[in-house]
Amino acid sequence: ILMLSLALGTMITITSNHWVTAWAGLEINTLAIIPLISKSHHPRAIEAATKYFLTQATASALMLFSSMTNAWSSGQWDITQLTNPPSCLLLTAAIAIKLGLTPFHFWFPEVLQGSSLTTALLLSTAMKFPPTTILLLTSHSLNPTLLSTMAIMSIALGGWMGLNQTQTRKILAFSSISHLGWMTIIITYNPKLTLLTFYLYSLMTTSIFLSMNSTNTLKLSTLMTSWTKAPMLNTTLMLTLLSLAGLPPLTGFLPKWLIIQELTKQEMTTTATIISMLSLLGLFFYLRLTYCSTITLPPNSSNKMKQWSIKKPVNTLTPTL
Amino acid sequence: MALAATLLHNAYFCGRCCRHKALQPLLGPLLSDSLSKSYSSYRRPGSQPEKKTTWQNVDLSFKKSIEVLKTQLGMLKKETEDHLAGPEGQSLTHYMLEQTRVVWEFRSQEDLNKWVISSDVEIGGKSEVYLKLGRNNQTALLYGTLNTEVPRDGETKYSGYCSMRAKPLVGSFARKKYYDWSNFNSLYLRVRGDGRPWMVNIYTDPYFSHQKDDLYNYFMFTRGGPYWEEIKIPFSKFFLSSRGRVQDDQHPIWLDKISTVGFTIGDKVNGPFQLEIDFIGLLNDRAHTEEFAYETYEKNPPL
């Protein structure tokens, strides 16, 4: 039922052209994923669910408020006709909270850490899709300065905070934040690139999460011993991680390249240089992850009984995309 | 014994929250012209009446605030350097290879200042507890007398507990910092007790206040001989309790955000007690494969 509700909510938001349906779809999504986050009833999982609910509810309320002020000033509720400047600003802020852009990112790592790996996957890919569609629909009337500032800060912060994390879910949270920065920086100029980045990012993150799920790696030390369980999965995991980082021959480089090209066309070369430099920080911790998982052989073997049995059939095909 | 200990813990937490209540003038809150209080004014027999209100304690000198700002900025700089170096301030290879770590050692007075001792004096009991450095400044000695005489306030049923608890880590600008012990799976204690059973409590400071009484406990049975004992308690054995009541829905402790560790004695035996601690450390026991010692299946499954 919960999965169906998630799909329903996403569909409602994507196909909406009235603010209320968009808001309704987002609320359905939020409500459907709350029980998924707190499924294990661990105190930390419940804390994560509470944090998620509070932030998303605030964001939905802000969005509704912005649409109401827009309707009050322009007399119509069409999503593509967002004319009132304060509404635009409020909407940008609301979507930023929903997505987890800096400075509204504080909930994201904690919520991801509190949920199980599959729920974390849903949170970082599926739950980002409706707000991104809303951004796309309103992309001509959003506030570019605010968006660019938030995007640059996200890339910076995603890279900086991810530097010495030891929990894999938090690392993936920070990588998600920095990828969101890349997505939002180009949205006012070329929304199709945002969509492309989003799709590629979802594919890569899905494969990483699923690989981590089959070996049940929740922290760095478990990642280091995963080479014994499924060596093929380990090599593909390394390639996917490097692809997330954006290294040239792999797919992950494509969105970055196109975004930088588009930014230079728009005479924003300084921005392009800044974000490329900042993504180096992210590259550092991706490299460290790959270093941990594939390149070094740790002096120990895992002592967790559960790790030896692979729960799901290993998906070696998805990471090769 | 476990039941008594958990009930005593209940009283302990009650006492902790009552420590800050001020003496209420006899006229009542509506008629008094001092600052109004939003909590009740009942003062437990053991807590002292507050002579100075909190706002009178503030020091507004400029020079002192500059010094405080300098220290905080220094701490922030150090934290940034640690962040760059790697997890927990050490390099990644150190993190990958470490199997043991000493977290608290007792070699000087500053090490002792990192701990707080308390007893049932807060609720009006008569136990005494003291903490001092042991012989040659090599150990910490927690000693005192347990007195199970119940304070006569009409609502306490049991009494007699003493405890020692580590102060939580504070980062720059008074932010909370946590320990990350995810690399390890047992607590390693080198102690010399007197045969009495102790309870080890681990507090993972939660974000929301409705979980602030959550505590993970386990027991430490000391031998009492003149020889040192090395007690290893795996983290999988810690059970979850809240305000002293053991929870039905048990969960393993998550080691990535630990705030404090404490020791409590409350075994209903009147008399002196003594615990000498050399150090408290962590161990990654490779032979320990247990994930969680208690059943996590659903206890009342829907039919």
XYZ file of C-alpha atoms in Angstrom:
624
model
C 0.000 0.000 0.000
C 2.827 2.350 0.911
C 4.648 1.852 -2.355
C 1.418 2.447 -4.226
C 0.857 5.662 -2.301
C 4.350 6.804 -3.136
C 3.809 6.147 -6.807
C 0.400 7.833 -6.637
C 1.802 10.895 -4.954
C 4.575 11.231 -7.483
C 2.187 10.815 -10.388
C -0.215 13.393 -9.000
C 2.521 15.956 -8.604
C 4.073 15.349 -11.999
C 0.816 15.583 -13.908
C -0.511 18.596 -12.052
C -1.061 22.062 -13.423
C -2.851 23.407 -10.400
C -1.000 24.234 -7.227
C -3.309 22.310 -4.965
C -2.815 19.029 -6.803
C 0.941 19.519 -6.713
C 0.820 20.141 -2.995
C -1.489 17.172 -2.468
C 0.885 14.873 -4.318
C 3.796 16.042 -2.204
C 1.864 15.514 0.999
C 0.845 12.008 -0.066
C 4.497 11.220 -0.681
C 5.565 12.565 2.707
C 2.878 10.700 4.580
C 3.537 7.464 2.730
C 7.231 7.427 3.434
C 7.004 8.238 7.152
C 6.006 4.673 8.156
C 8.705 3.333 5.876
C 11.367 5.328 7.687
C 10.227 4.289 11.137
C 9.599 0.657 10.220
C 12.274 -0.771 12.463
C 11.059 1.177 15.532
C 14.600 1.889 16.665
C 14.689 5.155 18.645
C 16.984 6.661 16.019
C 14.662 5.618 13.199
C 11.742 7.274 14.949
C 13.837 10.376 15.458
C 14.643 10.378 11.738
C 10.973 10.013 10.837
C 10.031 12.907 13.131
C 12.698 15.137 11.639
C 11.603 14.245 8.122
C 7.976 14.946 8.883
C 8.671 18.303 10.486
C 10.862 19.611 7.683
C 8.653 18.377 4.877
C 5.511 19.706 6.527
C 7.121 23.136 6.868
C 8.163 23.049 3.249
C 4.675 22.035 2.079
C 3.107 24.788 4.131
C 5.501 27.342 2.664
C 4.705 26.115 -0.821
C 0.993 26.398 -0.248
C 1.494 29.891 1.155
C 3.491 30.976 -1.891
C 0.869 29.591 -4.249
C -1.855 31.362 -2.293
C -0.124 34.734 -2.436
C 0.430 34.202 -6.134
C -3.229 33.343 -6.633
C -4.267 36.356 -4.589
C -2.175 38.728 -6.655
C -2.685 37.231 -10.108
C -6.057 35.542 -9.780
C -5.145 32.105 -11.127
C -3.662 28.883 -9.804
C -1.718 27.703 -12.809
C 1.708 26.371 -11.903
C 3.448 27.758 -14.955
C 2.156 31.294 -14.346
C 4.051 32.244 -11.214
C 4.224 36.011 -11.477
C 4.375 37.445 -7.979
C 8.051 37.971 -6.948
C 7.663 37.181 -3.233
C 5.839 34.004 -4.202
C 8.716 32.999 -6.433
C 11.166 33.525 -3.605
C 9.056 31.601 -1.140
C 8.571 28.780 -3.577
C 12.293 28.521 -4.187
C 12.885 28.333 -0.457
C 10.147 25.743 0.002
C 11.480 23.476 -2.711
C 14.979 23.910 -1.332
C 13.784 22.630 2.033
C 12.043 19.717 0.355
C 15.084 18.750 -1.627
C 17.687 19.336 1.025
C 19.675 22.173 -0.501
C 21.975 24.163 1.735
C 21.145 25.947 4.049
C 18.180 23.652 4.564
C 20.139 20.432 4.430
C 20.529 19.681 8.126
C 17.803 17.069 8.242
C 19.054 15.055 5.320
C 22.058 13.093 6.689
C 20.335 12.355 9.966
C 17.182 11.107 8.268
C 19.151 8.964 5.873
C 21.195 7.543 8.739
C 18.091 6.671 10.699
C 16.402 4.758 7.918
C 17.219 1.399 6.405
C 19.254 1.241 3.202
C 16.311 0.678 0.836
C 14.286 3.463 2.449
C 17.324 5.710 2.183
C 17.429 4.887 -1.511
C 13.796 5.879 -1.883
C 14.381 9.059 0.055
C 17.248 10.207 -2.093
C 15.914 9.307 -5.526
C 12.168 8.929 -5.623
C 11.375 11.647 -3.116
C 13.492 14.143 -4.997
C 11.561 13.659 -8.174
C 8.313 15.598 -7.467
C 10.034 18.720 -6.132
C 12.368 18.678 -9.131
C 9.394 18.526 -11.481
C 7.861 21.500 -9.743
C 11.141 23.350 -10.170
C 11.145 22.434 -13.829
C 7.595 23.630 -14.339
C 8.325 26.964 -12.714
C 11.912 27.296 -13.898
C 11.354 30.483 -15.892
C 10.075 32.389 -12.909
C 12.445 31.260 -10.176
C 14.933 33.549 -8.508
C 18.311 32.825 -10.157
C 20.580 34.490 -7.590
C 19.086 32.633 -4.687
C 19.195 29.360 -6.546
C 22.793 29.766 -7.637
C 23.908 30.741 -4.141
C 22.175 27.754 -2.657
C 23.537 25.481 -5.331
C 27.143 26.595 -4.848
C 26.795 26.298 -1.085
C 25.331 22.818 -1.484
C 28.217 21.632 -3.594
C 30.664 23.126 -1.109
C 28.939 21.729 1.906
C 28.286 18.333 0.405
C 31.965 17.994 -0.302
C 33.198 19.409 2.979
C 30.942 17.518 5.372
C 31.391 14.245 3.571
C 35.093 14.300 4.240
C 35.421 12.252 7.359
C 32.153 10.440 7.711
C 32.328 6.822 8.678
C 28.735 5.855 8.062
C 27.949 4.996 4.461
C 24.445 6.377 4.542
C 25.655 9.762 5.684
C 28.292 9.766 2.964
C 25.618 9.090 0.375
C 23.497 11.851 1.909
C 26.258 14.373 1.401
C 26.867 13.146 -2.124
C 23.172 13.615 -2.771
C 23.330 17.178 -1.457
C 26.214 18.031 -3.730
C 24.558 16.467 -6.773
C 21.425 18.464 -6.032
C 23.601 21.541 -6.142
C 24.745 20.605 -9.633
C 21.160 20.024 -10.665
C 19.815 23.314 -9.415
C 22.566 25.496 -10.702
C 21.523 24.966 -14.304
C 17.795 24.893 -13.852
C 17.075 28.501 -14.784
C 19.142 28.269 -17.961
C 18.517 24.817 -19.342
C 16.025 22.683 -17.407
C 16.601 19.655 -19.599
C 20.115 19.334 -18.206
C 18.658 19.218 -14.720
C 16.481 16.350 -15.758
C 19.415 14.549 -17.336
C 21.533 14.998 -14.227
C 18.692 13.780 -12.092
C 18.143 10.632 -14.119
C 21.799 9.723 -14.235
C 22.216 10.481 -10.560
C 19.242 8.289 -9.657
C 20.607 5.409 -11.690
C 24.019 5.592 -10.094
C 22.738 6.016 -6.586
C 20.288 3.161 -7.009
C 23.074 0.830 -8.004
C 25.237 1.942 -5.093
C 22.478 1.557 -2.555
C 21.463 -1.830 -3.861
C 25.044 -3.089 -3.845
C 25.455 -1.850 -0.309
C 22.172 -3.437 0.645
C 23.207 -6.865 -0.535
C 26.370 -6.745 1.530
C 24.685 -4.842 4.363
C 27.464 -2.284 4.703
C 26.449 0.447 7.087
C 29.887 1.724 7.947
C 33.282 2.054 6.376
C 34.826 -0.910 8.130
C 32.196 -3.249 6.702
C 32.826 -1.836 3.265
C 36.440 -2.840 3.568
C 35.644 -6.486 4.039
C 33.096 -6.739 1.263
C 35.629 -8.016 -1.256
C 35.384 -11.473 0.231
C 31.697 -11.828 -0.351
C 31.105 -10.927 -3.948
C 34.246 -9.779 -5.735
C 32.441 -8.871 -8.945
C 30.049 -6.634 -7.050
C 32.972 -4.960 -5.406
C 34.632 -3.983 -8.670
C 31.395 -2.665 -10.107
C 30.816 -0.743 -6.886
C 34.160 0.922 -7.337
C 33.353 1.932 -10.892
C 29.977 3.308 -9.875
C 31.465 5.317 -7.040
C 33.973 6.869 -9.377
C 31.169 7.580 -11.800
C 29.293 9.396 -9.040
C 32.403 11.414 -8.465
C 32.357 12.486 -12.090
C 35.522 11.068 -13.527
C 35.783 11.418 -17.315
C 35.420 8.114 -19.047
C 32.473 7.134 -16.879
C 28.874 8.230 -17.327
C 28.866 10.518 -14.329
C 31.063 12.976 -16.124
C 28.457 13.698 -18.777
C 26.106 15.912 -16.733
C 28.978 17.843 -15.226
C 30.493 18.501 -18.627
C 27.219 19.658 -20.140
C 26.437 21.855 -17.150
C 29.826 23.545 -17.294
C 29.362 24.081 -21.016
C 25.959 25.630 -20.503
C 27.222 27.865 -17.699
C 30.054 29.185 -19.834
C 27.567 29.917 -22.607
C 25.619 31.974 -20.092
C 28.773 33.964 -19.207
C 28.994 32.429 -15.757
C 32.526 31.123 -16.030
C 33.482 32.021 -12.471
C 30.590 29.992 -11.171
C 31.611 27.100 -13.348
C 35.181 27.211 -12.052
C 34.054 27.468 -8.457
C 31.783 24.461 -8.656
C 34.367 22.358 -10.431
C 36.881 23.151 -7.708
C 34.377 22.319 -5.022
C 33.492 19.002 -6.549
C 37.114 18.074 -6.020
C 36.319 17.862 -2.329
C 33.637 15.349 -3.098
C 36.013 13.475 -5.325
C 38.312 13.081 -2.373
C 35.856 11.181 -0.302
C 34.586 9.096 -3.183
C 38.149 8.111 -3.835
C 38.532 7.290 -0.191
C 35.488 5.046 -0.380
C 36.875 3.222 -3.371
C 40.238 3.023 -1.664
C 38.600 1.422 1.317
C 36.495 -0.978 -0.600
C 38.644 -2.174 -3.441
C 42.193 -1.067 -3.485
C 43.319 -1.982 -0.004
C 43.041 -5.341 1.633
C 42.334 -4.789 5.301
C 44.149 -6.880 7.886
C 40.965 -8.398 9.181
C 37.980 -10.322 8.070
C 34.431 -9.594 8.926
C 33.080 -11.189 12.053
C 29.418 -10.613 11.434
C 27.536 -13.790 10.752
C 24.828 -12.057 8.786
C 27.169 -10.773 6.131
C 27.940 -14.133 4.643
C 24.476 -14.757 3.341
C 23.459 -12.551 0.469
C 19.873 -11.587 0.860
C 19.037 -10.621 -2.654
C 20.452 -11.823 -5.934
C 23.446 -9.713 -6.660
C 22.826 -7.107 -9.278
C 26.009 -6.781 -11.225
C 24.333 -5.417 -14.294
C 23.004 -2.089 -13.037
C 26.356 -0.616 -12.078
C 27.751 -1.189 -15.520
C 25.410 1.421 -16.997
C 18.169 -6.991 41.760
C 17.502 -5.801 38.281
C 14.061 -4.604 39.224
C 15.385 -2.696 42.198
C 18.088 -1.171 40.094
C 15.672 -0.068 37.427
C 13.328 1.428 39.979
C 16.207 3.215 41.598
C 17.177 4.554 38.231
C 13.674 5.907 37.953
C 14.166 7.757 41.205
C 17.596 8.882 40.080
C 16.190 10.525 36.991
C 13.366 12.064 39.000
C 15.955 13.492 41.332
C 18.012 14.791 38.443
C 15.205 16.815 37.044
C 14.205 18.185 40.437
C 17.641 19.552 41.185
C 16.941 22.840 39.477
C 13.730 23.759 41.206
C 13.881 26.880 43.312
C 12.457 27.530 46.734
C 8.931 28.791 46.458
C 7.905 31.649 48.699
C 4.951 30.726 50.799
C 2.640 33.174 49.081
C 2.386 31.273 45.858
C 3.335 32.086 42.282
C 0.530 34.528 41.634
C 1.308 36.802 44.533
C 5.089 36.758 44.406
C 6.854 39.464 42.497
C 9.962 37.469 41.666
C 10.314 35.918 38.225
C 7.462 33.592 37.416
C 8.164 29.941 36.997
C 6.516 27.667 34.534
C 7.355 24.498 36.486
C 6.123 23.392 39.868
C 7.837 24.691 42.930
C 8.132 21.550 44.978
C 11.684 21.199 46.148
C 12.925 17.753 47.003
C 14.554 17.487 50.438
C 18.058 16.946 49.155
C 18.378 19.854 46.743
C 19.574 23.216 48.005
C 17.378 26.318 47.671
C 18.679 28.612 44.983
C 19.892 31.852 46.489
C 20.799 33.525 43.201
C 18.625 33.426 40.130
C 20.219 32.382 36.870
C 20.168 35.804 35.321
C 22.082 37.298 38.202
C 24.989 35.002 37.439
C 25.732 36.487 34.045
C 29.087 38.227 33.749
C 29.024 41.041 31.230
C 32.647 42.140 31.247
C 34.101 42.868 27.823
C 37.627 41.544 28.369
C 36.396 38.180 29.525
C 34.125 37.836 26.531
C 37.037 38.557 24.183
C 39.033 35.785 25.842
C 36.108 33.432 25.605
C 35.713 34.274 21.923
C 39.413 33.611 21.358
C 39.246 30.192 23.022
C 36.158 29.255 21.058
C 37.731 30.316 17.770
C 40.825 28.309 18.660
C 38.639 25.275 19.276
C 36.859 25.827 15.977
C 40.187 25.965 14.156
C 41.280 22.730 15.779
C 38.010 21.097 14.834
C 38.464 22.118 11.218
C 41.952 20.637 11.169
C 40.644 17.429 12.699
C 37.891 17.343 10.109
C 40.453 17.527 7.353
C 42.690 14.896 8.880
C 40.143 12.127 8.923
C 37.543 10.367 11.041
C 37.771 11.379 14.696
C 40.769 13.563 13.998
C 43.082 10.692 13.087
C 44.104 9.610 9.624
C 42.054 7.072 7.728
C 44.684 4.358 8.028
C 44.649 4.799 11.769
C 40.888 4.463 11.738
C 41.016 1.400 9.537
C 43.619 -0.381 11.576
C 42.688 0.415 15.132
C 41.307 -2.369 17.255
C 41.575 -0.893 20.710
C 41.253 2.601 22.006
C 41.505 4.084 25.485
C 38.766 6.619 25.951
C 39.058 7.631 29.601
C 42.171 7.342 31.712
C 42.628 8.594 35.239
C 46.054 10.117 35.682
C 45.404 13.663 36.881
C 42.801 15.905 38.408
C 41.686 17.114 34.963
C 40.768 13.559 34.065
C 38.675 13.402 37.190
C 36.982 16.670 36.304
C 35.539 15.012 33.240
C 33.259 12.963 35.484
C 30.307 13.905 37.647
C 29.306 11.972 40.737
C 25.848 11.898 42.196
C 23.916 9.920 44.701
C 20.483 9.726 46.236
C 21.184 12.866 48.289
C 19.287 14.625 45.490
C 16.063 13.004 46.557
C 16.804 13.255 50.230
C 18.680 10.032 50.884
C 21.761 9.531 52.977
C 24.306 7.779 50.742
C 27.685 9.373 50.303
C 29.945 9.164 47.293
C 33.384 10.569 46.641
C 35.776 10.411 43.710
C 39.494 10.845 44.097
C 42.711 9.814 42.453
C 44.091 6.525 43.654
C 47.609 5.608 44.599
C 50.446 7.179 42.592
C 47.855 9.017 40.468
C 47.354 5.885 38.438
C 43.696 5.159 39.054
C 40.428 6.741 40.044
C 38.793 5.634 43.237
C 35.043 5.908 43.531
C 34.083 5.160 47.108
C 31.436 5.909 49.639
C 28.647 4.426 51.637
C 25.324 3.231 50.383
C 22.399 3.880 52.674
C 19.064 2.427 51.718
C 17.069 4.482 54.215
C 14.124 5.860 52.315
C 13.622 9.657 52.478
C 10.371 10.500 54.136
C 8.595 12.491 51.511
C 5.637 10.210 51.004
C 6.325 9.225 47.440
C 9.702 7.479 47.319
C 9.702 3.764 47.921
C 13.329 2.813 47.411
C 16.562 4.621 47.893
C 20.250 4.013 47.992
C 22.162 4.576 44.794
C 25.382 6.283 43.807
C 26.698 6.962 40.383
C 29.504 8.401 38.349
C 28.887 9.732 34.877
C 31.152 11.196 32.225
C 30.514 14.740 31.130
C 29.434 14.966 27.480
C 31.876 16.296 24.926
C 31.484 19.961 24.129
C 32.713 21.422 20.888
C 33.364 25.029 19.942
C 30.591 27.505 20.805
C 29.043 25.043 23.206
C 27.822 22.632 20.549
C 27.301 18.994 21.379
C 29.876 16.553 20.121
C 29.514 12.822 20.070
C 31.787 9.827 20.188
C 31.881 7.601 17.149
C 32.575 4.085 18.309
C 31.270 2.268 15.249
C 34.625 0.607 14.684
C 34.413 -1.311 17.946
C 32.112 -3.836 19.445
C 32.967 -4.136 23.145
C 33.633 -1.947 26.128
C 36.840 -2.804 27.949
C 37.161 -1.854 31.605
C 40.113 -2.406 33.878
C 38.672 -2.187 37.358
C 39.208 -3.454 40.842
C 35.926 -3.614 42.667
C 34.788 -4.973 45.964
C 32.513 -7.714 44.804
C 29.434 -5.576 44.426
C 27.474 -5.552 41.182
C 27.523 -2.336 39.178
C 25.469 -1.166 36.262
C 27.116 0.414 33.216
C 24.951 2.954 31.390
C 25.524 4.427 27.962
C 23.630 7.538 26.935
C 23.180 8.309 23.251
C 21.998 11.889 23.346
C 18.927 12.022 21.118
C 17.699 15.027 19.197
C 14.192 15.185 20.568
C 13.367 15.575 24.198
C 10.844 12.764 24.414
C 13.709 10.326 24.133
C 15.996 12.047 26.620
C 15.650 9.340 29.217
C 16.691 6.543 26.913
C 19.623 4.702 28.352
C 21.386 1.500 27.408
C 22.386 -0.531 30.453
C 24.252 -3.652 31.327
C 25.739 -5.118 34.498
C 29.299 -5.367 35.644
C 29.970 -7.935 38.344
C 33.200 -7.231 40.169
C 35.275 -9.790 41.909
C 36.672 -7.936 44.865
C 40.078 -9.451 45.052
C 43.335 -7.573 45.256
C 43.928 -8.355 41.599
C 42.890 -6.173 38.710
C 39.997 -7.355 36.599
C 39.628 -6.751 32.906
C 35.960 -6.776 32.069
C 34.839 -6.884 28.464
C 31.220 -6.018 27.849
C 30.114 -6.378 24.235
C 27.813 -3.621 23.028
C 25.371 -6.204 21.767
C 24.448 -7.010 25.349
C 23.246 -3.558 26.291
C 19.501 -3.346 26.708
C 17.379 -0.272 26.262
C 15.639 1.309 29.223
C 13.926 4.623 29.745
C 13.725 6.330 33.151
C 14.783 3.054 34.656
C 12.104 0.922 33.064
C 13.316 -1.778 30.717
C 11.558 -1.348 27.388
C 9.515 -4.063 25.752
C 10.670 -3.151 22.301
C 14.396 -3.791 22.437
C 16.932 -2.394 19.991
C 20.690 -2.680 19.740
C 22.720 0.368 20.588
C 23.959 2.408 17.632
C 27.533 3.329 18.220
C 27.894 6.300 15.965
C 26.534 8.965 18.283
C 27.408 8.214 21.888
C 27.309 10.942 24.474
C 28.241 9.647 27.928
C 29.027 6.505 29.890
C 28.212 6.044 33.565
C 28.477 3.567 36.426
C 25.777 3.115 39.044
C 25.566 1.053 42.170
C 22.223 0.307 43.694
C 22.093 -3.212 44.978
C 20.033 -2.594 48.141
C 22.898 -3.477 50.466
C 23.717 -0.992 53.212
C 27.389 -0.436 53.571
C 30.563 0.944 52.081
C 31.510 0.410 48.450
C 34.614 1.024 46.457
C 35.534 0.864 42.801
C 38.974 1.546 41.451
C 39.153 2.201 37.713
C 42.381 2.175 35.765
C 41.036 3.035 32.341
C 37.959 2.663 30.185
C 38.564 1.632 26.628
C 37.063 0.082 23.557
C 37.848 -3.148 21.856
C 36.995 -4.594 18.506
C 36.648 -8.193 19.557
C 37.061 -10.245 16.398
C 35.702 -13.363 18.032
C 32.428 -11.799 19.021
C 29.796 -12.469 16.400
C 26.620 -11.713 18.290
C 24.566 -8.902 16.794
C 22.089 -8.411 19.577
C 21.520 -10.473 22.689
C 17.782 -10.035 22.987
C 14.925 -11.140 20.818
C 13.660 -8.606 18.354
C 10.748 -10.490 16.913
C 7.323 -8.983 17.279
C 6.009 -9.876 20.678
C 2.322 -9.277 20.062
C 1.861 -10.139 16.389
C -1.419 -9.091 14.820
C -3.558 -12.120 14.090
